[in-house]
Short mmCIF file of C-alpha atoms and ligand atoms in Angstrom, two decimals:
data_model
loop_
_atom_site.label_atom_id
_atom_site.label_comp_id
_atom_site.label_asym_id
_atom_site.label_seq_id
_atom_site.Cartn_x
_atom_site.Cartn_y
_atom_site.Cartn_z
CA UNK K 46 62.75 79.46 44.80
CA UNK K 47 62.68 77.45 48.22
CA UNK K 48 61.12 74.18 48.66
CA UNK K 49 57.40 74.38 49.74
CA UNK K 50 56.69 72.80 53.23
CA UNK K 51 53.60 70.62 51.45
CA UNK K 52 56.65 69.15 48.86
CA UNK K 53 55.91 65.44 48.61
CA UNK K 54 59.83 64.87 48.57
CA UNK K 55 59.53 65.37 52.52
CA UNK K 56 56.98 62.59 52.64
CA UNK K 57 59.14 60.51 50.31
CA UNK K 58 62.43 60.63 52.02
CA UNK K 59 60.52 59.79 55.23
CA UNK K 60 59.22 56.67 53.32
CA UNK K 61 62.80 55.86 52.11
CA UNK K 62 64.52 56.04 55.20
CA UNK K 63 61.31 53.94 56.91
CA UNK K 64 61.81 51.02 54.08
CA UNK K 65 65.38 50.89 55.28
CA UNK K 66 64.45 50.59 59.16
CA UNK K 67 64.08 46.94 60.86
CA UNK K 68 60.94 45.39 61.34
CA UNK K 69 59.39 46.65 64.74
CA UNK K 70 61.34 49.54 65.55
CA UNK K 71 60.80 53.33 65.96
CA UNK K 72 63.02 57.10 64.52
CA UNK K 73 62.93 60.01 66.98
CA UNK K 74 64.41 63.20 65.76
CA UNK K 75 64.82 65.99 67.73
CA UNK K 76 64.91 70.34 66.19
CA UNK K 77 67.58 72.33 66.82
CA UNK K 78 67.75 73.81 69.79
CA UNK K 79 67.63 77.85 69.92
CA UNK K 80 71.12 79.10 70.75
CA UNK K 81 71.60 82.45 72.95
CA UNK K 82 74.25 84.76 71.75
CA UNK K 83 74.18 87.47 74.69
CA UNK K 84 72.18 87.96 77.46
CA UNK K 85 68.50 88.05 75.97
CA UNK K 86 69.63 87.46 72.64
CA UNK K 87 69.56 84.08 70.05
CA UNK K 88 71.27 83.75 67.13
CA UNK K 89 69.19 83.29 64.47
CA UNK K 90 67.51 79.96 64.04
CA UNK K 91 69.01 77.44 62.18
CA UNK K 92 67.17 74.25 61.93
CA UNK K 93 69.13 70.63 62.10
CA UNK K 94 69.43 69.81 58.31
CA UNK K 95 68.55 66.26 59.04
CA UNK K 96 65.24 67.22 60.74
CA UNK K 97 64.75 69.97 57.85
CA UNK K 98 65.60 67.26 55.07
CA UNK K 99 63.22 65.02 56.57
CA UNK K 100 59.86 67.71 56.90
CA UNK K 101 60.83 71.02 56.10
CA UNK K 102 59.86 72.26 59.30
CA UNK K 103 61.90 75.17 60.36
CA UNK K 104 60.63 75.64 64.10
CA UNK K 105 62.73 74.61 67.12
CA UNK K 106 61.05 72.61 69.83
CA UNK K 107 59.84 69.81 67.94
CA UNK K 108 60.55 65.90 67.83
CA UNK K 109 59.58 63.67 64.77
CA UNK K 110 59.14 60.32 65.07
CA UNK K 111 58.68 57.60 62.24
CA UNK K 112 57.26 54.48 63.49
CA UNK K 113 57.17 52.23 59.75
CA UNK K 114 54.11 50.31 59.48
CA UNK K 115 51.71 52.02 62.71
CA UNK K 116 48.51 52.09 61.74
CA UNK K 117 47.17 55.36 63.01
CA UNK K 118 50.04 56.96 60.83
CA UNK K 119 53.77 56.64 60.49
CA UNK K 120 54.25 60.05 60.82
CA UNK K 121 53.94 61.60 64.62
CA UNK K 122 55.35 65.50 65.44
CA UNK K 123 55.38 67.16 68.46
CA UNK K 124 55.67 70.86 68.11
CA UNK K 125 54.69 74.22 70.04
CA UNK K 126 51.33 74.79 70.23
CA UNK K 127 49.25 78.03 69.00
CA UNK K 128 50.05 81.17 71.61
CA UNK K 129 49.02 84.25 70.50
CA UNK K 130 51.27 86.07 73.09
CA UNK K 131 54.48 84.07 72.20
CA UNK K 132 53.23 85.04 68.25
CA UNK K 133 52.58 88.36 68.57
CA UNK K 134 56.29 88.60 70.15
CA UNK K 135 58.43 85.89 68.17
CA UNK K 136 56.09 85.36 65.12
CA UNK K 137 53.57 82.49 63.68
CA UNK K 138 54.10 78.89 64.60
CA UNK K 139 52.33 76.03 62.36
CA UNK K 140 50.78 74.89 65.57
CA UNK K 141 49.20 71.19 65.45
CA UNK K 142 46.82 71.87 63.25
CA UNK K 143 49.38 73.62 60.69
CA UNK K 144 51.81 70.43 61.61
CA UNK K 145 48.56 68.00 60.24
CA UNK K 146 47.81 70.03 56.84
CA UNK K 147 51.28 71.72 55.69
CA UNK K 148 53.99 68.72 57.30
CA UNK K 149 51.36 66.64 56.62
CA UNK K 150 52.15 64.74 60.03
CA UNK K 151 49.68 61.97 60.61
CA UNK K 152 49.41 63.16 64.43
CA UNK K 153 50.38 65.98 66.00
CA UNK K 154 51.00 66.46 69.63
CA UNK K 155 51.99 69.49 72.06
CA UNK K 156 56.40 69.24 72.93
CA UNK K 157 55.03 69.88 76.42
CA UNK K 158 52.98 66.45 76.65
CA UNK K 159 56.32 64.69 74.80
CA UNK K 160 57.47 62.75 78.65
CA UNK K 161 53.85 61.14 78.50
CA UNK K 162 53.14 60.34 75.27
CA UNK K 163 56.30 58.95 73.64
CA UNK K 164 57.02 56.08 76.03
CA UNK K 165 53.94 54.46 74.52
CA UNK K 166 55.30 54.67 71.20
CA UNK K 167 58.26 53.00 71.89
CA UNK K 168 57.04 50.50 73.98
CA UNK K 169 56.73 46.95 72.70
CA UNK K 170 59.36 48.41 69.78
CA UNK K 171 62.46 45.87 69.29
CA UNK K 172 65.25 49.11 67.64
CA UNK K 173 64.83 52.56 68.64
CA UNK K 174 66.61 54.86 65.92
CA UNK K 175 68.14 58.36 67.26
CA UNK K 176 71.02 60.85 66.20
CA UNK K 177 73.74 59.79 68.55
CA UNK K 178 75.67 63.11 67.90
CA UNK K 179 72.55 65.03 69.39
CA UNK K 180 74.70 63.99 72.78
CA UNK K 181 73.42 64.16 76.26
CA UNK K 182 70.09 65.66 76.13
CA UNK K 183 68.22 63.04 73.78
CA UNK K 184 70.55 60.40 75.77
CA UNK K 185 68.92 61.37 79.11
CA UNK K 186 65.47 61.86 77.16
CA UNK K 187 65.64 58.36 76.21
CA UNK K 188 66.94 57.30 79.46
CA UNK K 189 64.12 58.75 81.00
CA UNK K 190 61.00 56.85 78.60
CA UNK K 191 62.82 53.92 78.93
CA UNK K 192 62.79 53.56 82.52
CA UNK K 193 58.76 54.54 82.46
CA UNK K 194 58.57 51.99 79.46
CA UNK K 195 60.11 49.23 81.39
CA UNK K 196 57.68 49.44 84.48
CA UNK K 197 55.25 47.37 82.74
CA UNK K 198 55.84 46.78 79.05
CA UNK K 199 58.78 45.36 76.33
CA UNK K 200 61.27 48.68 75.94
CA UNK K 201 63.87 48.61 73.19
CA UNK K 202 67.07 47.03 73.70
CA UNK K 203 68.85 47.51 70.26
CA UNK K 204 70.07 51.50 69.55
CA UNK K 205 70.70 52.54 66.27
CA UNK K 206 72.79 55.69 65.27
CA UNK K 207 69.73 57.34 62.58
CA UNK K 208 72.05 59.42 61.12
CA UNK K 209 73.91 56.20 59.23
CA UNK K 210 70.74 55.97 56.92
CA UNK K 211 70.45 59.66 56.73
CA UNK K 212 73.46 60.60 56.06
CA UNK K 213 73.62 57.66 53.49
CA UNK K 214 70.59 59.30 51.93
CA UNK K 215 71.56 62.78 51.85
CA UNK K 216 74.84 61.94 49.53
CA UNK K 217 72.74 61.94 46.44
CA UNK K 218 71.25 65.01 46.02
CA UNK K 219 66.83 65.15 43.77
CA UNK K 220 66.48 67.42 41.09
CA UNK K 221 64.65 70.11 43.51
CA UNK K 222 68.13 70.08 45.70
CA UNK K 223 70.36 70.45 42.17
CA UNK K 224 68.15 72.95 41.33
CA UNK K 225 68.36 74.69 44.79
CA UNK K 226 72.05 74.14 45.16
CA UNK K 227 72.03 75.55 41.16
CA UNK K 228 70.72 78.66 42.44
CA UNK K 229 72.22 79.19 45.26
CA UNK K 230 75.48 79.11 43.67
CA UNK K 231 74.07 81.87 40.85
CA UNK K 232 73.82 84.02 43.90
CA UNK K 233 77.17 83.19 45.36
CA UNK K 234 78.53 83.47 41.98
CA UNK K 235 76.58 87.40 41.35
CA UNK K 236 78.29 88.39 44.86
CA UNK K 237 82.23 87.25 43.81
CA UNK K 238 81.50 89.06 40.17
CA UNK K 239 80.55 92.65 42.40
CA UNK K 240 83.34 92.01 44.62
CA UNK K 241 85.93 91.61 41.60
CA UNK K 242 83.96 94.90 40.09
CA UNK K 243 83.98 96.94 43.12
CA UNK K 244 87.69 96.16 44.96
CA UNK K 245 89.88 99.61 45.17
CA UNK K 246 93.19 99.08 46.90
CA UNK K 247 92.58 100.77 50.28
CA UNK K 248 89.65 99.49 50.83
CA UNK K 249 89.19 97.28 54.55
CA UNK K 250 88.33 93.50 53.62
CA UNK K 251 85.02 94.16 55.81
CA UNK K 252 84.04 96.31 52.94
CA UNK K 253 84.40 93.45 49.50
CA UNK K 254 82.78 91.17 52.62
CA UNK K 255 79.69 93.44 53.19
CA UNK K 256 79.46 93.80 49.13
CA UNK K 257 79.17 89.61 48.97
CA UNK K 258 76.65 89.79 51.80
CA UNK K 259 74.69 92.53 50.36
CA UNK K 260 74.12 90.44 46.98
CA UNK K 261 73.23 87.40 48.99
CA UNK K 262 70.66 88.66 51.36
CA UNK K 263 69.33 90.73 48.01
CA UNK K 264 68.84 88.41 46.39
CA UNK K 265 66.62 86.07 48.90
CA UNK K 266 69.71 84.21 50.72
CA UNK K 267 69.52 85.15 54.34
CA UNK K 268 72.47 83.44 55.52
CA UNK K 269 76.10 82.79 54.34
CA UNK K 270 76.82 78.76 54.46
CA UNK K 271 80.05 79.73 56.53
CA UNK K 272 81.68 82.42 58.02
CA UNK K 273 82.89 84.47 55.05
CA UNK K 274 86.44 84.52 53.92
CA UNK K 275 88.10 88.32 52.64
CA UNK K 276 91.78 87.39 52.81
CA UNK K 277 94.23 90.25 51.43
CA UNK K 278 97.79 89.88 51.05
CA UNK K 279 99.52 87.33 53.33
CA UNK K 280 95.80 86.85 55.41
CA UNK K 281 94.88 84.13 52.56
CA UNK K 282 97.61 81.97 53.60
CA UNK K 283 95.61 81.70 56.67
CA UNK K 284 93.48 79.22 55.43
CA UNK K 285 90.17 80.33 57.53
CA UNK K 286 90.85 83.84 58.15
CA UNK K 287 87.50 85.15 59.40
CA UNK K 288 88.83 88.94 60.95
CA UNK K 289 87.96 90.32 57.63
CA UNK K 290 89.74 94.00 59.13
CA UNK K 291 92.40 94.50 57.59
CA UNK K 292 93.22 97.49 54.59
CA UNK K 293 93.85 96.30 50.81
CA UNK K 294 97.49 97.04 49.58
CA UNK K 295 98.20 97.74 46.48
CA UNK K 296 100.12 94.57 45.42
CA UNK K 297 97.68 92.18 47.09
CA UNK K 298 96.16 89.31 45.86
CA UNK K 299 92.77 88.72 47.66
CA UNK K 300 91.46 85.17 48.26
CA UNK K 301 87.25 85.39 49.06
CA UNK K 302 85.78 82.50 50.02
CA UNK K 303 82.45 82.73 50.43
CA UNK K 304 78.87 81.05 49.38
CA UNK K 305 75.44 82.18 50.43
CA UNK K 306 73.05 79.57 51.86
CA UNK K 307 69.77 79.19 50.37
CA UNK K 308 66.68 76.93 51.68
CA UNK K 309 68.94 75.60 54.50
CA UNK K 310 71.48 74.27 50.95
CA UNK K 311 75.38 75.53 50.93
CA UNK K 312 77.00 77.12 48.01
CA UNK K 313 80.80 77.33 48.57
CA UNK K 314 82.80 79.40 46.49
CA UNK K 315 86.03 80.87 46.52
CA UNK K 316 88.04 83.22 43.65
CA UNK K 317 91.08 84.56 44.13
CA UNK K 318 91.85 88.18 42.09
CA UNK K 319 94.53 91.11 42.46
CA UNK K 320 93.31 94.03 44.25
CA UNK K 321 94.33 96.38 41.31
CA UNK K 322 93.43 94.61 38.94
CA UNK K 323 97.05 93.14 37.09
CA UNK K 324 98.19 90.19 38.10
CA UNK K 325 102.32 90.33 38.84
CA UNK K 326 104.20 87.70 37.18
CA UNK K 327 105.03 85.70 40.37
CA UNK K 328 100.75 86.21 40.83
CA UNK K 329 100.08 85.00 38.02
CA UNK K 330 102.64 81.91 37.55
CA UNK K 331 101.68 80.16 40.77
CA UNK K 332 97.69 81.35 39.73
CA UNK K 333 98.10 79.14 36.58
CA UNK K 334 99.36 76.20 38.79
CA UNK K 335 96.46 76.48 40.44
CA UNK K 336 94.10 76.83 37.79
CA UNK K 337 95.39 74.18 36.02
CA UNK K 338 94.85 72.08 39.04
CA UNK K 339 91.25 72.98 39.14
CA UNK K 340 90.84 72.19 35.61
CA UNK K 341 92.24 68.99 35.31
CA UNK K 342 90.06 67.80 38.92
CA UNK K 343 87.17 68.99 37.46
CA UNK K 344 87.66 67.30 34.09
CA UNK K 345 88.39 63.96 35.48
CA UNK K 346 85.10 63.79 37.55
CA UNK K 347 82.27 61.54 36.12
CA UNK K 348 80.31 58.28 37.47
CA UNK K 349 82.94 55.55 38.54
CA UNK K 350 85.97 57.56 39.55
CA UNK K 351 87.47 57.40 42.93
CA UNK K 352 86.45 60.35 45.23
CA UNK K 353 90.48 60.48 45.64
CA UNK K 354 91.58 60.57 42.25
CA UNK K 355 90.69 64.35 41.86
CA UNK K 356 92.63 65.21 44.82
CA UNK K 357 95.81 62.97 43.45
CA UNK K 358 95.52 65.25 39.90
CA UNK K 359 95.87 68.10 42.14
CA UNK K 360 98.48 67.16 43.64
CA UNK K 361 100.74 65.80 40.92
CA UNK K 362 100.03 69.02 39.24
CA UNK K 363 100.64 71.21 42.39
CA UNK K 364 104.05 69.43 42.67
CA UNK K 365 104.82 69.58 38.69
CA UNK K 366 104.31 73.58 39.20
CA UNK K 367 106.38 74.11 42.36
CA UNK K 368 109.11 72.18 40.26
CA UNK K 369 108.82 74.21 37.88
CA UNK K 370 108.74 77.67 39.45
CA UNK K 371 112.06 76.23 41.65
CA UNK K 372 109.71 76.46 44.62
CA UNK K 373 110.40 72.45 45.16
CA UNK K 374 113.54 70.59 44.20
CA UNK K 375 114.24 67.19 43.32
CA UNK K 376 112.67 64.08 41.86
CA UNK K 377 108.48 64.65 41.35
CA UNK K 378 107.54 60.99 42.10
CA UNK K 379 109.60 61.14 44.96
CA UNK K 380 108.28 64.55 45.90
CA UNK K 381 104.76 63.38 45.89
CA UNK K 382 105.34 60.40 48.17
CA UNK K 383 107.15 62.37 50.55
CA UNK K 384 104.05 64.97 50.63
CA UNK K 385 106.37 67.73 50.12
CA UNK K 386 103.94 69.93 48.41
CA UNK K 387 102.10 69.58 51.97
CA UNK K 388 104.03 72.67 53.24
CA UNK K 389 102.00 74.90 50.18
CA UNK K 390 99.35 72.46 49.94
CA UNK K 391 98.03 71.53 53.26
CA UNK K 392 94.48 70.69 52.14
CA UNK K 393 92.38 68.06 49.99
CA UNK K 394 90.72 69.18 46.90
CA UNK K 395 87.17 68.13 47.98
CA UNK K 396 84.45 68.01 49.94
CA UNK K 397 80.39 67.02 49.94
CA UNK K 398 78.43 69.87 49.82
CA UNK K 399 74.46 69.93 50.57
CA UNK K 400 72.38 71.15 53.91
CA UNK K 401 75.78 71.41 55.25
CA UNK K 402 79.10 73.48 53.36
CA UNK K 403 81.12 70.60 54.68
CA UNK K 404 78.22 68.08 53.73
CA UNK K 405 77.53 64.46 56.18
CA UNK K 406 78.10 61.03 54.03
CA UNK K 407 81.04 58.70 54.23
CA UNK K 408 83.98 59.28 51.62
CA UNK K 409 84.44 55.72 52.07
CA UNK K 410 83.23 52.44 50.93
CA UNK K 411 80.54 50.25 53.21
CA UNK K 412 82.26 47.47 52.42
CA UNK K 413 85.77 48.31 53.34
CA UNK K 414 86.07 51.47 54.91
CA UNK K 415 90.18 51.33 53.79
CA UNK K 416 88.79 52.44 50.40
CA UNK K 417 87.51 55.80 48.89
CA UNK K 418 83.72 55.23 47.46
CA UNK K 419 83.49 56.07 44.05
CA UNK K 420 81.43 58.97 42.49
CA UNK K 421 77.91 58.53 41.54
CA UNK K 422 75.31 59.85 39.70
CA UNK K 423 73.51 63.27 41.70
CA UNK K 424 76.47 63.47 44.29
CA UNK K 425 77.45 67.19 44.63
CA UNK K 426 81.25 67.91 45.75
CA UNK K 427 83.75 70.73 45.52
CA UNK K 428 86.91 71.25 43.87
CA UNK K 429 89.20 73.54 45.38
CA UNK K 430 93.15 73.12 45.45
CA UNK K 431 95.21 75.87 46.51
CA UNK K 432 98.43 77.00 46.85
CA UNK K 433 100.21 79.14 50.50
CA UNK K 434 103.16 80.39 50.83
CA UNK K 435 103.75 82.83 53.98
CA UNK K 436 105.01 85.94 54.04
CA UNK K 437 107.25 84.31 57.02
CA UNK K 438 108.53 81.17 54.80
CA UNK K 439 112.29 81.51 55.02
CA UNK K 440 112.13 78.27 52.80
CA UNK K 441 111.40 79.97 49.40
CA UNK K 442 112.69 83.01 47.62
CA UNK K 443 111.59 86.37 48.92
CA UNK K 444 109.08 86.76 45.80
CA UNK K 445 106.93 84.15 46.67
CA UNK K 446 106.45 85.26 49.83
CA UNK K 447 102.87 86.55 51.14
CA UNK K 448 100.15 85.06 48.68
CA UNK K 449 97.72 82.90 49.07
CA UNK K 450 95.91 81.36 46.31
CA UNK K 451 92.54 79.07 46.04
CA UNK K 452 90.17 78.62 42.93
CA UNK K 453 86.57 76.50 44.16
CA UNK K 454 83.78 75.68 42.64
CA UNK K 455 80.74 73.33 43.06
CA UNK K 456 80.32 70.30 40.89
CA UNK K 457 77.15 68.14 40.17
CA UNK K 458 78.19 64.00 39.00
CA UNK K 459 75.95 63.89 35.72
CA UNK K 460 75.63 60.49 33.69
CA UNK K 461 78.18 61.94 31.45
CA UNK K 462 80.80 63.65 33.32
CA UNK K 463 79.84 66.70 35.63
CA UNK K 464 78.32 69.97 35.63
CA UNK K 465 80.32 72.66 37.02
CA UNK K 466 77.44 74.87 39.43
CA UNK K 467 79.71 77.88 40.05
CA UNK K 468 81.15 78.71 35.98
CA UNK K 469 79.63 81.95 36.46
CA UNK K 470 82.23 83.80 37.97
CA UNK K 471 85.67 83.95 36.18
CA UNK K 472 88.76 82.09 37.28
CA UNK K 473 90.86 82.58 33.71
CA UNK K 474 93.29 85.54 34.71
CA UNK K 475 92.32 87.76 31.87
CA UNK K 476 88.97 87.25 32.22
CA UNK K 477 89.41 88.46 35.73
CA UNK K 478 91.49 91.16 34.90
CA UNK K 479 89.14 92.44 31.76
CA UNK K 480 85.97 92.07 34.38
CA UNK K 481 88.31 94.27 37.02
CA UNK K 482 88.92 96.92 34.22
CA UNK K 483 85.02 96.83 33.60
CA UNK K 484 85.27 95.41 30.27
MN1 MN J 537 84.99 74.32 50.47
#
């Protein structure tokens, strides 16, 4: 269930983001770089989700560039050549011939003849489009093709930041990356279900963490989108607790947050369940807060709405709650524009998800950047309000104290309304607690 390489939606976004370029100008994208981790050691290989979203090419040491409207081919790649040696220790590369038939790349060229070559396709060009974020290598790289460009031809003298149409792009998500993100939240959704099933108080968070990662990695996902989350007990009030090593108590509410990543796409997930399965009362009133929170941003999402107003339903219902558990005091309107629900609360309820868990694309209008864009069709966000209260908060009675509480899912805008990817796994309390009891 990943994208093939040969997909024609690689060739089409390429076309989409060339329509949008000006007349006379030129796209250079540069792979990931490999990272080292120790010594000899890389981490695994990640590739830049622009780059991937653009070709599906998941080697490192490789530069596309899109030059709209050339007539030996729009499409140029330089890659690694074929070396059996370097294969038969690190594994196949496509090679320039694999670069022609499966990227379908209208030339391809070896990285290591990249200083020669590109300054003639960029010279006589008006606009030269790169990822300004990419930072100081690509900056010198250019530096350097400009200066050879300049000896005795027309070099670019506009710069535009690539990742403003890309980005732009990437906010609306085709039926293959629904479909994708669909099932990459199944998986995510599997892993929280086993971890619900298989928690024992006394068990180390590393444990319910290796069951999540288990499912994922069974199931086809090799990575997590982010660093898992197994928060027991007061830990989920740390909002990315990573440490994962500490032992499940018996009165514990856990808070997982975690979301396998499949095809380079994010799933992002978080439940939040006792670790003996019964919810206390104090558990389970400021659970239903939350829940009903979720709920209500959820139901209001649909073409047309302002990206904020979910956020401002969770709020006014995380405020109504803390009233009415005595957790806040005072007037609620007045509460709200104070932000007092900002010491449980400290969040927003959403966030693009895609290539990346915390997905590129503005949350604002072009027009007027003072506004929040409205939803659309095919975007794909998450919903995810929460409430903290430390074990340390002298500000709140002593029974609040210590839990931590988020409920997330993944939501696709549909013509209609939305469609919730992540329903799978429970968030109704009994639910929970019937799955817990392994009914
Ligand atoms: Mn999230």
């Amino acid at each position: 269930m990943i994208m093939s390489i040969k997909s024609p939606e690689y060739a089409q976004r390429r076309t989409q983001l060339m329509q949008q370029m000006q007349p006379n100008s030129v796209a250079i994208l540069y792979a990931a770089p490999v990272v080292k981790r120790s010594y000899c050691l890389d981490y695994p290989y990640r590739p830049n989700s622009d780059f991937y979203y653009l070709s599906g090419f998941n080697e490192p040491e490789a530069v596309l560039v899109m030059i709209p409207g050339r007539k030996n081919g729009e499409f140029v790649v330089f890659c690694r050549e074929k070396n059996q040696a370097q294969e038969l220790w690190h594994g196949k590369r496509l090679g320039l011939q694999g670069v022609m038939n499966e990227l379908g790349a209208n030339e391809a060229l070896p990285i290591g003849d990249i200083d020669q070559i590109l300054p003639n396709l960029i010279a006589g060009k008006d606009a030269l489009y790169y990822a300004f974020a990419d930072g100081s290598y690509i900056n010198a790289q250019i530096n350097k093709w400009l200066t050879k460009v300049k000896k005795n031809a027309y070099a670019p003298t506009k710069f535009i930041d690539l990742e403003d149409l890309l980005h732009e792009m990437r906010v609306r998500k085709s039926s293959t990356e629904i479909a994708l993100m669909q099932k990459a939240a199944d998986i995510s959704a599997d892993a929280h279900i086993k971890a619900m099933q298989n928690c024992q108080v006394g068990m180390y968070e590393y444990q319910l963490e290796a069951i999540l990662e288990h499912h994922f990695k069974q199931n086809g996902a090799k990575f997590c989108a982010y660093n898992s989350i197994v928060a027991a007990g007061n830990n989920a009030c740390t909002l990315h607790y990573t440490d994962n090593n500490c032992v499940i108590d018996d009165n514990d509410l856990i808070l997982i947050d975690a979301g396998c990543e499949l095809d380079c796409y994010a799933s992002d997930v978080t439940r939040t369940f006792p670790a003996n399965g019964k919810f206390t009362s104090e558990q389970l009133a400021l659970y239903d807060v939350v829940l009903q929170a979720n709920l209500a941003a959820i139901d209001c999402i649909k073409p047309g709405i302002s990206f904020d107003l979910p956020h401002q339903i969770s709020v006014e219902i995380i405020t109504e709650g803390l009233l009415e558990l005595g957790i806040l005091q005072g007037d609620k309107e007045q509460l709200i524009q104070q932000g007092a629900y900002k010491d449980f609360y400290m969040h927003r309820v959403s966030h693009w998800l895609g290539l990346d868990v915390h997905d590129v694309g503005s949350y604002r209008e072009q027009q007027n950047h003072q506004n929040w864009r409205n939803l659309e069709v095919a975007m794909v966000l998450t919903i995810e309000p929460g409430i903290y209260i430390a074990a340390d908060n002298q500000q709140v009675a002593p029974k609040w104290r210590g839990i931590g509480i988020r409920i997330e899912d993944d939501i696709v805008v549909t013509p209609n309304g939305c469609q919730v990817l992540t329903n799978k796994v429970p968030k109704d309390p009994k639910q929970i607690e019937l799955l817990m009891q392994g009914k």
